[in-house]
Coordinates of C-alpha atoms in Angstrom, one line a residue:
X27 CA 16.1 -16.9 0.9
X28 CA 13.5 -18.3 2.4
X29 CA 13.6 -21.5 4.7
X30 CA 11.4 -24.0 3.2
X31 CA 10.8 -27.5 4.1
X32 CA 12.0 -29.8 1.3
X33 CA 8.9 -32.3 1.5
X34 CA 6.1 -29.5 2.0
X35 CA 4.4 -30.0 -1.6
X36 CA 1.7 -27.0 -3.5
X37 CA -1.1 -29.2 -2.1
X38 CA -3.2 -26.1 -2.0
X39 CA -2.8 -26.0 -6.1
X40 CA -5.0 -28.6 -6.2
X41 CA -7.4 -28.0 -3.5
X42 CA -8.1 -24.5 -4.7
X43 CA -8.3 -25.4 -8.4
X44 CA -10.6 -28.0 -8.0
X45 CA -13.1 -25.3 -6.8
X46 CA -13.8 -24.2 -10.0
X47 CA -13.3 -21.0 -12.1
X48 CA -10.0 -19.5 -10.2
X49 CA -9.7 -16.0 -11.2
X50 CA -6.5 -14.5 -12.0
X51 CA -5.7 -11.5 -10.2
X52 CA -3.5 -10.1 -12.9
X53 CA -4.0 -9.2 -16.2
X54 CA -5.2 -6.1 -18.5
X55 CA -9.2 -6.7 -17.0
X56 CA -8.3 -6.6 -13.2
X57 CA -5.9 -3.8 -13.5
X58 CA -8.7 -1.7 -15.4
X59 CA -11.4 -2.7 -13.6
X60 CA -10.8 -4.8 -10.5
X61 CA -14.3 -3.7 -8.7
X62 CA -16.0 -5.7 -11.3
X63 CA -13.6 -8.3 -10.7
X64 CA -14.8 -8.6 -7.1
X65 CA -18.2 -8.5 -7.3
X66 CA -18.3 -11.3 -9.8
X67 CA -15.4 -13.2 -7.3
X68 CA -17.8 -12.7 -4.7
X69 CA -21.3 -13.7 -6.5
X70 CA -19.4 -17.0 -7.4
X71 CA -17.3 -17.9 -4.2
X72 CA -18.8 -15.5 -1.2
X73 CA -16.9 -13.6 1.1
X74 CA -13.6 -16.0 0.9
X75 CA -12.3 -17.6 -2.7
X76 CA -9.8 -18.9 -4.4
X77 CA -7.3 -16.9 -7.1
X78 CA -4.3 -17.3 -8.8
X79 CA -1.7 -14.2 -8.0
X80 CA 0.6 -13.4 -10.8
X81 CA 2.3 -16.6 -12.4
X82 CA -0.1 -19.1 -11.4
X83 CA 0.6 -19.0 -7.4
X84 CA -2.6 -20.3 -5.3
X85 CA -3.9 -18.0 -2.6
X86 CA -7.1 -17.2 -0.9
X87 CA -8.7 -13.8 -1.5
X88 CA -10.9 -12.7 1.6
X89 CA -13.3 -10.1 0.2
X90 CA -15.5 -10.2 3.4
X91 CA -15.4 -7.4 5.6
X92 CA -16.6 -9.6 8.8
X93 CA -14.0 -11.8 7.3
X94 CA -10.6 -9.7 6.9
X95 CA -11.7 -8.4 10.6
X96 CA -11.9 -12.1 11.6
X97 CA -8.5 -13.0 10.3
X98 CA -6.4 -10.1 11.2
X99 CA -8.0 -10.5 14.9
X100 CA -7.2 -13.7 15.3
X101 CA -3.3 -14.5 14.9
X102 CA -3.3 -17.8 16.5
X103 CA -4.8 -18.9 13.3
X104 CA -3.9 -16.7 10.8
X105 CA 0.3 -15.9 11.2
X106 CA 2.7 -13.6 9.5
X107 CA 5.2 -15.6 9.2
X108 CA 5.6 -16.9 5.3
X109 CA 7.8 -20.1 6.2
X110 CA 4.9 -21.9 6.7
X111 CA 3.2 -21.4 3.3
X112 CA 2.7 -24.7 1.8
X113 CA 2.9 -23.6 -1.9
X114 CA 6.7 -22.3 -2.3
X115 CA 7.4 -24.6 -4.2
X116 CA 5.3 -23.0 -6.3
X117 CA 6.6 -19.9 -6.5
X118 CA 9.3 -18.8 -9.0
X119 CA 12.4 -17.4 -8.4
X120 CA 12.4 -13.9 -9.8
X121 CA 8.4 -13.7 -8.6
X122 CA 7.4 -9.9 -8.3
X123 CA 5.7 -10.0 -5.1
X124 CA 8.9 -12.4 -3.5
X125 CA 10.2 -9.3 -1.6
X126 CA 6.9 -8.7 -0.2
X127 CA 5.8 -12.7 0.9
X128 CA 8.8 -13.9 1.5
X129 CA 10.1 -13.9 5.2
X130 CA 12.5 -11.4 6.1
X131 CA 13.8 -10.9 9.9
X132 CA 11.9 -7.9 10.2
X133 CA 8.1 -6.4 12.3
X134 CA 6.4 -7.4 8.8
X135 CA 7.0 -11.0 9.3
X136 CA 7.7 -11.5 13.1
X137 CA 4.3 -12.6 15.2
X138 CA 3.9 -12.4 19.1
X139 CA 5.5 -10.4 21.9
X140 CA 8.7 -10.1 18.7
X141 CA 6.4 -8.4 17.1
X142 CA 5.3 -6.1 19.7
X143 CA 8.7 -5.6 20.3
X144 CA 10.0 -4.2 16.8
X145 CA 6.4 -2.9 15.6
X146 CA 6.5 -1.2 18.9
X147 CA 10.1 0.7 18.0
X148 CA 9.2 1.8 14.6
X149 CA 5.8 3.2 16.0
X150 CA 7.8 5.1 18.5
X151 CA 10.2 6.6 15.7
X152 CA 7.8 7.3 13.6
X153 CA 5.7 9.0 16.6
X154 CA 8.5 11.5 17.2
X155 CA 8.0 13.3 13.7
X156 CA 6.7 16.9 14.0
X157 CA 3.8 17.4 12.6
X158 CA 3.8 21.0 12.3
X159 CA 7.3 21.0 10.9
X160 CA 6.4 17.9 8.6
X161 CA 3.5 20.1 7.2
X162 CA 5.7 23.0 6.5
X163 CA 7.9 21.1 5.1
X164 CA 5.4 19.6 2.5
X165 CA 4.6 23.2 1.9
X166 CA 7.7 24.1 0.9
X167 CA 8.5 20.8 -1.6
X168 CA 4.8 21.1 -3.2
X169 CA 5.5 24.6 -4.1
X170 CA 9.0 23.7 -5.4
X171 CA 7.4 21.5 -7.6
X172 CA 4.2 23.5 -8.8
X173 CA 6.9 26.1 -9.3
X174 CA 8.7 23.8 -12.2
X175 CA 5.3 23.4 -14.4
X176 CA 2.9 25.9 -12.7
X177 CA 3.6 28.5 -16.1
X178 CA 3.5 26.3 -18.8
X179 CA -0.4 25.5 -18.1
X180 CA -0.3 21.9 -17.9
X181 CA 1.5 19.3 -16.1
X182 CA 1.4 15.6 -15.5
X183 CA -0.3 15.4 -12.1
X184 CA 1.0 11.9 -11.0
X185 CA 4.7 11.8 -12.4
X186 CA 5.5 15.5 -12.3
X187 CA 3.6 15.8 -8.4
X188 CA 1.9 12.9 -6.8
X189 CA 4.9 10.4 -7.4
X190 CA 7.5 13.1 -6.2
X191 CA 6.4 14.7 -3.1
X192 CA 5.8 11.6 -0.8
X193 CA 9.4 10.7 -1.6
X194 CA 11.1 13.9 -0.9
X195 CA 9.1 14.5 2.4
X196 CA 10.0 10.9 3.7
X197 CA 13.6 11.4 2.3
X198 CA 13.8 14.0 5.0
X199 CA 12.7 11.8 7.7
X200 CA 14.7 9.5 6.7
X201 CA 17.9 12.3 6.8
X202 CA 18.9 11.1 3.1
X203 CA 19.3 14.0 0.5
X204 CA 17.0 15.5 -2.0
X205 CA 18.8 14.5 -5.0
X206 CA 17.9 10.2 -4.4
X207 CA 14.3 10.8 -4.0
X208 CA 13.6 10.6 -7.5
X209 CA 15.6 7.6 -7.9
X210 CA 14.3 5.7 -5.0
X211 CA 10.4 7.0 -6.3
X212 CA 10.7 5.0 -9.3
X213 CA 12.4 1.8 -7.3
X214 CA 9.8 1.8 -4.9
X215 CA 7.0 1.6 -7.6
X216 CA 8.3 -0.7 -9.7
X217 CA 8.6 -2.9 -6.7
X218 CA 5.4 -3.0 -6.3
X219 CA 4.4 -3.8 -10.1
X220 CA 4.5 -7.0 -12.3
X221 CA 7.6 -8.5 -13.7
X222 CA 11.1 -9.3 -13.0
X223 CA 12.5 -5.8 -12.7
X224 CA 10.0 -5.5 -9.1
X225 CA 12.7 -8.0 -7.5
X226 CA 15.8 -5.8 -9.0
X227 CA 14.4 -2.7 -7.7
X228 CA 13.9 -4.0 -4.2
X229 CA 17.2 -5.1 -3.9
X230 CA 18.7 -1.7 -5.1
X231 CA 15.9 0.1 -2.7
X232 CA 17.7 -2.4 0.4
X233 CA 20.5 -2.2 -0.5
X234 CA 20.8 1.9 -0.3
X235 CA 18.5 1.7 2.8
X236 CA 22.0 -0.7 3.9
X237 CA 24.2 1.9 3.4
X238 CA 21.7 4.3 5.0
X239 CA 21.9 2.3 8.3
X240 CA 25.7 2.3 8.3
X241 CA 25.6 6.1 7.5
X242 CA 23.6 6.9 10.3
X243 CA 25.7 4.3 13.0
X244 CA 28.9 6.9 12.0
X245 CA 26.8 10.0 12.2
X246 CA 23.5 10.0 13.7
X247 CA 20.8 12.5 13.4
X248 CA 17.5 13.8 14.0
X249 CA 15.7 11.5 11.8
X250 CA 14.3 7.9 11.3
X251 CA 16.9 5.9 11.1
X252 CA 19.2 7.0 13.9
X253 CA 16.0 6.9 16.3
X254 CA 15.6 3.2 15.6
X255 CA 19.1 2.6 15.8
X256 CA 19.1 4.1 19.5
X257 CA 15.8 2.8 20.4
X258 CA 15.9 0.6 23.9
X259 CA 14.5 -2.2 22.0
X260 CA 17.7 -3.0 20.6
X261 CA 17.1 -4.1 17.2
X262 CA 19.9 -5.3 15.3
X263 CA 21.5 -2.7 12.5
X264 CA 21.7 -5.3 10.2
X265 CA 18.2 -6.1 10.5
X266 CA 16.9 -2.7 10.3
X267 CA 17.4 -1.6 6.1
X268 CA 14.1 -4.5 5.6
X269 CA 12.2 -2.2 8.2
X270 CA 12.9 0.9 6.8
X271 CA 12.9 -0.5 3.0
X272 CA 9.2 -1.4 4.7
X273 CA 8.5 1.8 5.9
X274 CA 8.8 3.8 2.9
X275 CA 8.1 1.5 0.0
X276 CA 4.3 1.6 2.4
X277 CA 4.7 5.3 2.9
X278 CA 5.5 6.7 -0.8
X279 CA 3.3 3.8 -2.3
X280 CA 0.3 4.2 -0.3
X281 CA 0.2 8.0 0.0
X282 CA 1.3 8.8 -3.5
X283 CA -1.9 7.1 -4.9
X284 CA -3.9 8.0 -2.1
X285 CA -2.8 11.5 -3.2
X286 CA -3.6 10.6 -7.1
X287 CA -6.8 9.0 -6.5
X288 CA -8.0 11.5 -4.5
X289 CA -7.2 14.5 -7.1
X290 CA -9.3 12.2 -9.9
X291 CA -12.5 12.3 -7.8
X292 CA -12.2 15.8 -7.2
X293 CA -11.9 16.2 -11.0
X294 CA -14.2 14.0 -12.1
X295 CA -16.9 14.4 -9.4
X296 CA -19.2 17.0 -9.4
X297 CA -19.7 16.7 -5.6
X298 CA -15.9 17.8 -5.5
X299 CA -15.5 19.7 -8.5
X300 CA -17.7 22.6 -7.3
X301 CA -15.5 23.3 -5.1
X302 CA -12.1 22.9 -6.2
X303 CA -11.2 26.9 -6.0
X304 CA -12.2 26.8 -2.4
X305 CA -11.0 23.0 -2.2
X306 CA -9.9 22.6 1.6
X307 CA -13.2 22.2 3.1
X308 CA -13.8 19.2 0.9
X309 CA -10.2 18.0 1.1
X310 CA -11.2 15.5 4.2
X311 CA -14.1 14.5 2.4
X312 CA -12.7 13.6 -0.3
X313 CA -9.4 11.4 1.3
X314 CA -12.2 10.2 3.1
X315 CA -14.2 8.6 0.5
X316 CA -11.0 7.7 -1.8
X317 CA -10.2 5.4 1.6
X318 CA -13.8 3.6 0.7
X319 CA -14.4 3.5 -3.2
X320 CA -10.6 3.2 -4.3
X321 CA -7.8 2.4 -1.6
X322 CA -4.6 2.9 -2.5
X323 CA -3.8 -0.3 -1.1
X324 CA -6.5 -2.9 -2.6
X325 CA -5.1 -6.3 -1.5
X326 CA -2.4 -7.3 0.8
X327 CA -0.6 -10.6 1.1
X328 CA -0.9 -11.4 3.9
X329 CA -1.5 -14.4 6.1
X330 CA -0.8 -18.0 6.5
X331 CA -2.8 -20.4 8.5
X332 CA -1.4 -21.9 11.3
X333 CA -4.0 -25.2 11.4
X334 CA -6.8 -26.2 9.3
X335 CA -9.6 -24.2 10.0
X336 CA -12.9 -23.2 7.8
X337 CA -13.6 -19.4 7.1
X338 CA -17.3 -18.5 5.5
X339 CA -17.2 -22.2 4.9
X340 CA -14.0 -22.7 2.6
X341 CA -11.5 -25.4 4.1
X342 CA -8.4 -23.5 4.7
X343 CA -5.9 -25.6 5.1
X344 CA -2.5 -25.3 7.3
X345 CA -0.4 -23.1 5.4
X346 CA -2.0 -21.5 2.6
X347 CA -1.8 -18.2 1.7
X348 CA -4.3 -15.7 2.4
X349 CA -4.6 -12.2 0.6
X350 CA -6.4 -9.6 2.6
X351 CA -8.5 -8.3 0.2
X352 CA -8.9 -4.7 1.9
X353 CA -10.2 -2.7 -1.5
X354 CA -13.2 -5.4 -1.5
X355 CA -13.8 -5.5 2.3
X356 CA -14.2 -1.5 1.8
X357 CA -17.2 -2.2 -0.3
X358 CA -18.8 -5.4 1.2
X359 CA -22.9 -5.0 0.4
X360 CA -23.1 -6.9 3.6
X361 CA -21.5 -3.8 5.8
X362 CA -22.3 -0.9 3.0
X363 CA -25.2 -2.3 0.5
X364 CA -25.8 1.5 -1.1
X365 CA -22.4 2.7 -2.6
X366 CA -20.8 6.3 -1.1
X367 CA -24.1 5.7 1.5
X368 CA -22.5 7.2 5.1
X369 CA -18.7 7.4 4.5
X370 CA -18.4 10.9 5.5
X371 CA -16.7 11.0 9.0
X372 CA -17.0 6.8 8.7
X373 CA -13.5 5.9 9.3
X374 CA -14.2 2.2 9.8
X375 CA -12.4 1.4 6.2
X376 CA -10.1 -1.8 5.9
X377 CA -7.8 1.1 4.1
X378 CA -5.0 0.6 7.0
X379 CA -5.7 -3.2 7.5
X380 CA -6.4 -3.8 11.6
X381 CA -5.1 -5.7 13.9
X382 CA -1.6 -6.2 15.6
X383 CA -0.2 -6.1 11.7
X384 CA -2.0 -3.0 10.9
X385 CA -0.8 0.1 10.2
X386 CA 0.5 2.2 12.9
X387 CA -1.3 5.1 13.8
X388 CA 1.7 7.8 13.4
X389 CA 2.2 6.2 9.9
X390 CA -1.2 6.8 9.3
X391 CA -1.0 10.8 10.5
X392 CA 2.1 11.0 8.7
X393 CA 0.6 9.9 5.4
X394 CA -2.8 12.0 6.0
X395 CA -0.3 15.4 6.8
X396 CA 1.5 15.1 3.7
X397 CA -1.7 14.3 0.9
X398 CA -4.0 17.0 2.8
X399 CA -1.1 19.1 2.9
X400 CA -0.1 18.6 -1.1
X401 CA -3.4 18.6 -2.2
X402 CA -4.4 22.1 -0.2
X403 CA -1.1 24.1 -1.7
X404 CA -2.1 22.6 -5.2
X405 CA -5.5 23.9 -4.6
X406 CA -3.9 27.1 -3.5
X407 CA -2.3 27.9 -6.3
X408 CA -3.8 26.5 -9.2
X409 CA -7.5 26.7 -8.2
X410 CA -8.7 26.1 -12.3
X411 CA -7.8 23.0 -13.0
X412 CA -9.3 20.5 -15.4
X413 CA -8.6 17.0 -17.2
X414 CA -6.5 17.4 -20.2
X415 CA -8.0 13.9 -21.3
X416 CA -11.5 12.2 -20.9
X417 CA -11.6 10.2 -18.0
X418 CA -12.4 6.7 -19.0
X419 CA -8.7 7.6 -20.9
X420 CA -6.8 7.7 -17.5
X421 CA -4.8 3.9 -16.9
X422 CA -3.5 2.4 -14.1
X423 CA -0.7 1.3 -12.6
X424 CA -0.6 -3.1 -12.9
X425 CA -0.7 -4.5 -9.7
X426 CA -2.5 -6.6 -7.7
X427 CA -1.7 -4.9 -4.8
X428 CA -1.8 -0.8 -5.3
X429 CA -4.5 0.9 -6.9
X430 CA -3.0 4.3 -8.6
X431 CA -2.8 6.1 -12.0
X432 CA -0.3 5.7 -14.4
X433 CA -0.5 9.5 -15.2
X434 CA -3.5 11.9 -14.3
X435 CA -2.3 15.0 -16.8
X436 CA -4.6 18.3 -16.4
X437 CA -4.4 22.1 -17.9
X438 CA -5.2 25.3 -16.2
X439 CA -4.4 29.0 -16.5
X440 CA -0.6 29.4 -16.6
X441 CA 0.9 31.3 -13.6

């Protein structure tokens, strides 16, 4: 549990409340269509606002680009470490997004030279992954799985692929067998949903990623785990299953509905629906512009403020939470004012966040290898692919913080 100080009261209930209409960032209208959301957040409030995360919990959405740049490059004022929000009292017990706010001893929530310290051994770790063997190893899983529905002419897109090949490539990396990946798939995403069951499935995801650790002390390998585990940096094994918990919950979430949402543009659009039979030129384009329009990660919490301080002049006071809206950063009229205007090549996107806290650059190659990999051998062998159902019919996923389909189910000629 987190250590909270007894007489710190929700005063940021009040101060953020008083500022008027509060959206709710939960709820059937933001899951459906959470752009809208943002551009009537921002025509109301600006660039920084006030919103209510699921149950009720005060936070501050920053929907500025200038703005998220401004916070996540300045951690004297803006921290990582969730002790000092001011609104846990607040916050319920079996809240959904506990096991992603609340401070864990782990790079996520450590600040500093600590932070440089374990940030820097999982960047190493992850560093050493081959990428040509990584690729070929993708290869081999995506046509495994093609293989299951490629003759019955129709398939399920996100369950049956998308949500299933992240998993099985990271398993490998992370030296655990096949046969979990499916299990730990639908942990992971339901960690990262609405409702009580997000807390149970974290704890059954750390607690395998426990036993993992203590696997890999008896017998270590040539994977993720036993590289942190030897790394100089010493971290401490019983410290580590948080880290790699971390690691893939970011690593099947994020590139499972980067995968997802790419495939839907190139469905839907008729820029990239030319061109699906001979689909890898516009591959990069397309993972390029998902990144943009609709980032697999929208929001991310987060931030707390170290002192009072004023951002695009809201008071911010010491303590309160502050969600970096990354989704609406992407499509700031103030940085891009004509939509899809110049984001071919651009890779300036908020996607990854920035900053000592963003996301590590071999995490980032690792994520790009395996949805340009996937996608290209889908391409490959089932060229003729089309919706099953009309698009506005395609739902998503409820959270505040991933933006992915619930199912994306297509036909084609049977193989």
């Amino acid at each position: 549990m987190v250590e909270t100080n007894p007489e710190v009261t929700p005063a940021s209930l009040d101060s953020l409340t008083d500022l008027g209409e509060v959206v709710r960032l939960y709820g059937p209208r933001f899951q459906n269509e959470p752009a809208v959301v943002y551009r009537e957040i921002r025509r109301k409030h600006g660039p920084v606002a006030p919103v209510l995360l699921e149950s009720d919990v005060p936070a501050w959405l920053v929907l500025g680009y200038r703005e998220v740049l401004h916070v996540t490059s300045n951690p004297q004022i803006f921290g990582r470490d969730s002790r000092r929000w001011n609104a846990w009292a607040a916050v319920p017990a079996d809240w959904a997004i506990r096991p992603y706010a609340e401070y864990q001893p782990c790079s996520v929530f450590t600040e500093g030279d600590e932070h440089r310290r374990r940030g820097g051994a999982l960047s190493d770790a992850l560093a050493a992954v081959d990428q040509f063997e990584l690729r070929h190893d993708v290869e081999r899983i995506a046509d495994g799985l093609i293989d299951f529905f490629a003759s019955s002419g129709k398939a399920d897109l996100m369950t049956q692929y998308a949500l299933r090949l992240p998993v099985l490539a990271i398993a490998r990396l992370f030296g655990l067998p096949d046969a979990e990946a499916p299990t730990l798939a639908a942990d992971i995403a339901t960690s990262a949903d609405e409702g009580e069951e997000a807390v149970r499935a974290h704890q059954r995801v750390v607690a395998r990623m426990r036993r993992l650790v203590e696997e890999k002390q008896e017998r270590p390998g040539p994977d993720y785990p036993s590289r942190l585990l030897a790394h100089p940096a010493g971290l401490p094994p019983e410290e580590i299953p948080t880290d790699l918990f971390l690691t893939m919950g970011a690593a099947q979430l994020t590139t499972a509905d980067w995968m997802g949402n790419t495939l839907r543009l190139m469905l839907t659009d008729d820029r990239f629906s030319l061109n699906l039979s001979g689909g890898r030129r516009s591959v990069g384009q397309a993972l390029n512009e998902v990144l943009w329009e609709e980032t697999p990660t929208q929001n991310f919490v987060g931030r707390w403020a170290i002192q009072d301080t004023r951002l695009a002049g809201q008071h911010i006071r010491k303590g309160d939470a502050v969600v970096l809206g990354l989704a609406a950063a992407n499509t700031d009229p103030q940085v891009r004012p004509a939509s899809y205007a110049r984001t071919s090549g651009n890779h300036a996107y908020m996607s990854f966040s920035h900053g000592l806290h963003g996301c590590p650059q071999p995490a980032r190659e690792i994520a790009e290898a395996i949805v340009e990999t996937a996608i290209e051998v889908l391409l490959d062998r089932l060229p003729h692919i089309a919706l099953a159902v009309p698009e506005n019919e395609l739902q998503w996923r409820p959270s505040v913080w991933m933006r992915g389909l619930i199912s994306l189910p297509v036909v084609f000629s049977p193989m």
